[in-house]
Short mmCIF file of C-alpha atoms in Angstrom, two decimals:
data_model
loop_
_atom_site.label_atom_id
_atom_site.label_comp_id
_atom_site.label_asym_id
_atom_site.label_seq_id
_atom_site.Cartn_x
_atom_site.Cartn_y
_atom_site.Cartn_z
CA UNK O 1 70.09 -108.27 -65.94
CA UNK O 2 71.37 -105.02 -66.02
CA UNK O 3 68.29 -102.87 -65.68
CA UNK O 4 67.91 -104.71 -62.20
CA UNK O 5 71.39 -104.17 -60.96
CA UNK O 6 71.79 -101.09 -61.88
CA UNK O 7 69.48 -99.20 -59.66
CA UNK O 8 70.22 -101.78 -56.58
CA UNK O 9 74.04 -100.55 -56.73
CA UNK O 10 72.46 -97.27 -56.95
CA UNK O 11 71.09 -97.20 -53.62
CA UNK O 12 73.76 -99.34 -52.19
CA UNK O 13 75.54 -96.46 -53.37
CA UNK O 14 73.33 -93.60 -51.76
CA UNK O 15 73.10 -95.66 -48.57
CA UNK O 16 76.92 -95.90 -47.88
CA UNK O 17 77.66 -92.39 -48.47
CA UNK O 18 74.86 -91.25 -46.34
CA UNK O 19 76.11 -93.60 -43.53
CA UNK O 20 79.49 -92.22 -43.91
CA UNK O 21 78.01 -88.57 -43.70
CA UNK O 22 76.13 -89.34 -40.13
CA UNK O 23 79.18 -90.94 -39.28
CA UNK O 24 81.18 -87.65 -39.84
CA UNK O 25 78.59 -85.85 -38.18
CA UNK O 26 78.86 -87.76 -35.24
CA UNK O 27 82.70 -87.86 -34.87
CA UNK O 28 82.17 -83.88 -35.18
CA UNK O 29 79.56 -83.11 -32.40
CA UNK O 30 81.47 -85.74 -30.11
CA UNK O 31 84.78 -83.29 -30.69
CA UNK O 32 83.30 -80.18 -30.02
CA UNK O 33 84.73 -78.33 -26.57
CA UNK O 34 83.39 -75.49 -24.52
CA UNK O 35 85.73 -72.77 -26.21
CA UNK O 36 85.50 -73.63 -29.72
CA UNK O 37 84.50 -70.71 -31.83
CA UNK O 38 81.76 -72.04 -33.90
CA UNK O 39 79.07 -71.36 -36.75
CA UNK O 40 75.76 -72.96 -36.81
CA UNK O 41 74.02 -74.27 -40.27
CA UNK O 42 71.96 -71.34 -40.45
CA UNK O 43 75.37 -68.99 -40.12
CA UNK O 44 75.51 -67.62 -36.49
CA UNK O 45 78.92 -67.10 -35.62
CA UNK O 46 79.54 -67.93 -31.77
CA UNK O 47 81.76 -69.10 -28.86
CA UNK O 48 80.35 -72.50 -27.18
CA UNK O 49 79.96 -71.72 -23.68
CA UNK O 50 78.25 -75.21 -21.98
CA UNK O 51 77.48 -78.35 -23.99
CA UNK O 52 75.25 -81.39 -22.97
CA UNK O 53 73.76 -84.17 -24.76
CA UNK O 54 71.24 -82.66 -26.93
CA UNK O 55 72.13 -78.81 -27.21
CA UNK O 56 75.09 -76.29 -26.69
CA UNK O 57 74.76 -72.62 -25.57
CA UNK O 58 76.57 -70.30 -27.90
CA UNK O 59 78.23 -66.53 -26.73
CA UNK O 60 77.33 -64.56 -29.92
CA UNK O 61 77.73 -61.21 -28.47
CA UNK O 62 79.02 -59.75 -25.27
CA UNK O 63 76.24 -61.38 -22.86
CA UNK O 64 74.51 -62.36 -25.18
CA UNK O 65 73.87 -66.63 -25.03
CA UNK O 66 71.32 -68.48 -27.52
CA UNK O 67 70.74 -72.44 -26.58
CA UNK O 68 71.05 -74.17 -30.40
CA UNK O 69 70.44 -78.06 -31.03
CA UNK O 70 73.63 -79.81 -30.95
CA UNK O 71 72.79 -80.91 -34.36
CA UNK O 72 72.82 -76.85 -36.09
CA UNK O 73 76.45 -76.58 -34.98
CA UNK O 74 77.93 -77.10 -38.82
CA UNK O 75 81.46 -76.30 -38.55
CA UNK O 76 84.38 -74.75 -36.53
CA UNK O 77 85.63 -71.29 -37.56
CA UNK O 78 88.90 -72.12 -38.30
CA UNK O 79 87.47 -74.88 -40.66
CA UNK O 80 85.17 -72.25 -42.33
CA UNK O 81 88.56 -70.13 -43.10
CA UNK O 82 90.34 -72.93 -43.64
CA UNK O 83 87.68 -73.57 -47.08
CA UNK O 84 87.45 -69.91 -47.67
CA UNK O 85 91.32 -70.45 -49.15
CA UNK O 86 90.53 -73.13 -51.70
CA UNK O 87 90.03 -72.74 -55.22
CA UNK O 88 85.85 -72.49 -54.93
CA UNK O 89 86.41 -70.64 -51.47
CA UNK O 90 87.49 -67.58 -53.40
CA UNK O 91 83.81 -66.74 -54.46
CA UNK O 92 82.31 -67.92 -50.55
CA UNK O 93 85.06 -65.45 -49.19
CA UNK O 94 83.66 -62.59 -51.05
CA UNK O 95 80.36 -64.01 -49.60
CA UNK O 96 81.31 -64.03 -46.29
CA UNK O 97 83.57 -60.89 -46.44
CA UNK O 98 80.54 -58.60 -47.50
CA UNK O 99 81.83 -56.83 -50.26
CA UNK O 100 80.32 -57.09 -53.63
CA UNK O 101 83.52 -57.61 -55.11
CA UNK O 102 85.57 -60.87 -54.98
CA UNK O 103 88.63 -61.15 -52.74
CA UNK O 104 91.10 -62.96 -52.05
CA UNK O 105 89.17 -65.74 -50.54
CA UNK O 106 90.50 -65.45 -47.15
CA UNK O 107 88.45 -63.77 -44.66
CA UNK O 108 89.94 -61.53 -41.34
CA UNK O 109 87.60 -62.35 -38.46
CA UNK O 110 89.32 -58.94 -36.92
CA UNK O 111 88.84 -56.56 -39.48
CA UNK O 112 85.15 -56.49 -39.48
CA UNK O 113 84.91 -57.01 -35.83
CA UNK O 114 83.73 -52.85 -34.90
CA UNK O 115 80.92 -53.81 -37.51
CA UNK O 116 79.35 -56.08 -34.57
CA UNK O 117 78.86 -52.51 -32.56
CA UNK O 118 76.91 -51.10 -35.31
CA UNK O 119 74.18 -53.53 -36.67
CA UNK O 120 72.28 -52.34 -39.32
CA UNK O 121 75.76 -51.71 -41.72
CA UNK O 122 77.71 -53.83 -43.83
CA UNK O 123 81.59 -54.26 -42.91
CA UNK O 124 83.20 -51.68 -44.07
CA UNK O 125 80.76 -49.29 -44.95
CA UNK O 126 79.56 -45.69 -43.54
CA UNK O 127 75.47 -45.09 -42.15
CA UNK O 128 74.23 -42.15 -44.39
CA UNK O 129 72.37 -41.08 -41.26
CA UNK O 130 68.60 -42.05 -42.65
#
């Protein structure tokens, strides 16, 4: 009797936490606002500039707009920083931070921002020239 119910409160199992994620998901992309700074599941960081049904248009430089699915949009910013200060955070802020060396775990949107004028460099780091 127990090798049959077993695996069917297994998938009951897998079923309700995977409704419960969509439902999350849902409640999330219905609370997004134009405004909200933004980064998609692929990591583009971004300002969302027009939303409809099915896709948002995110500012991710000075005139520069992409159209994403409404689904990519992961989390808000503030969330992302928010996780960055947790106990497991502390290795995703050195991540995120780009220094090889761990930090602190939370991350200053501002102090890497003159990096966005010079792609091609890591935050905090010098061009050799070549």
């Amino acid at each position: 009797m127990l090798i049959f119910a077993l695996p069917l409160l297994l998938l009951g199992w897998l079923f309700w936490t995977q409704n419960k994620r969509m439902k999350q998901m849902r409640n999330f992309s219905s609370a997004l606002n134009v405004g909200d700074q933004v980064i998609t599941s692929s990591g583009i960081f971004g300002t969302i500039k027009h939303l409809d049904d099915s896709s948002g248009w995110l500012e991710i430089a000075d005139g520069v707009t992409i159209r994403v699915d409404r689904r990519a949009i992961a989390m808000k910013q503030t969330d992302a920083l928010a996780a960055g200060t947790g106990a497991a955070g502390g290795a995703a802020g050195g991540a995120v931070g780009g220094s090889g060396t761990a930090t602190s775990g939370t991350v200053d949107p501002t102090s890497d921002a003159g990096s966005d004028h010079n792609p091609g460099s890591t935050p905090g780091s010098s061009q050799s020239g070549q």
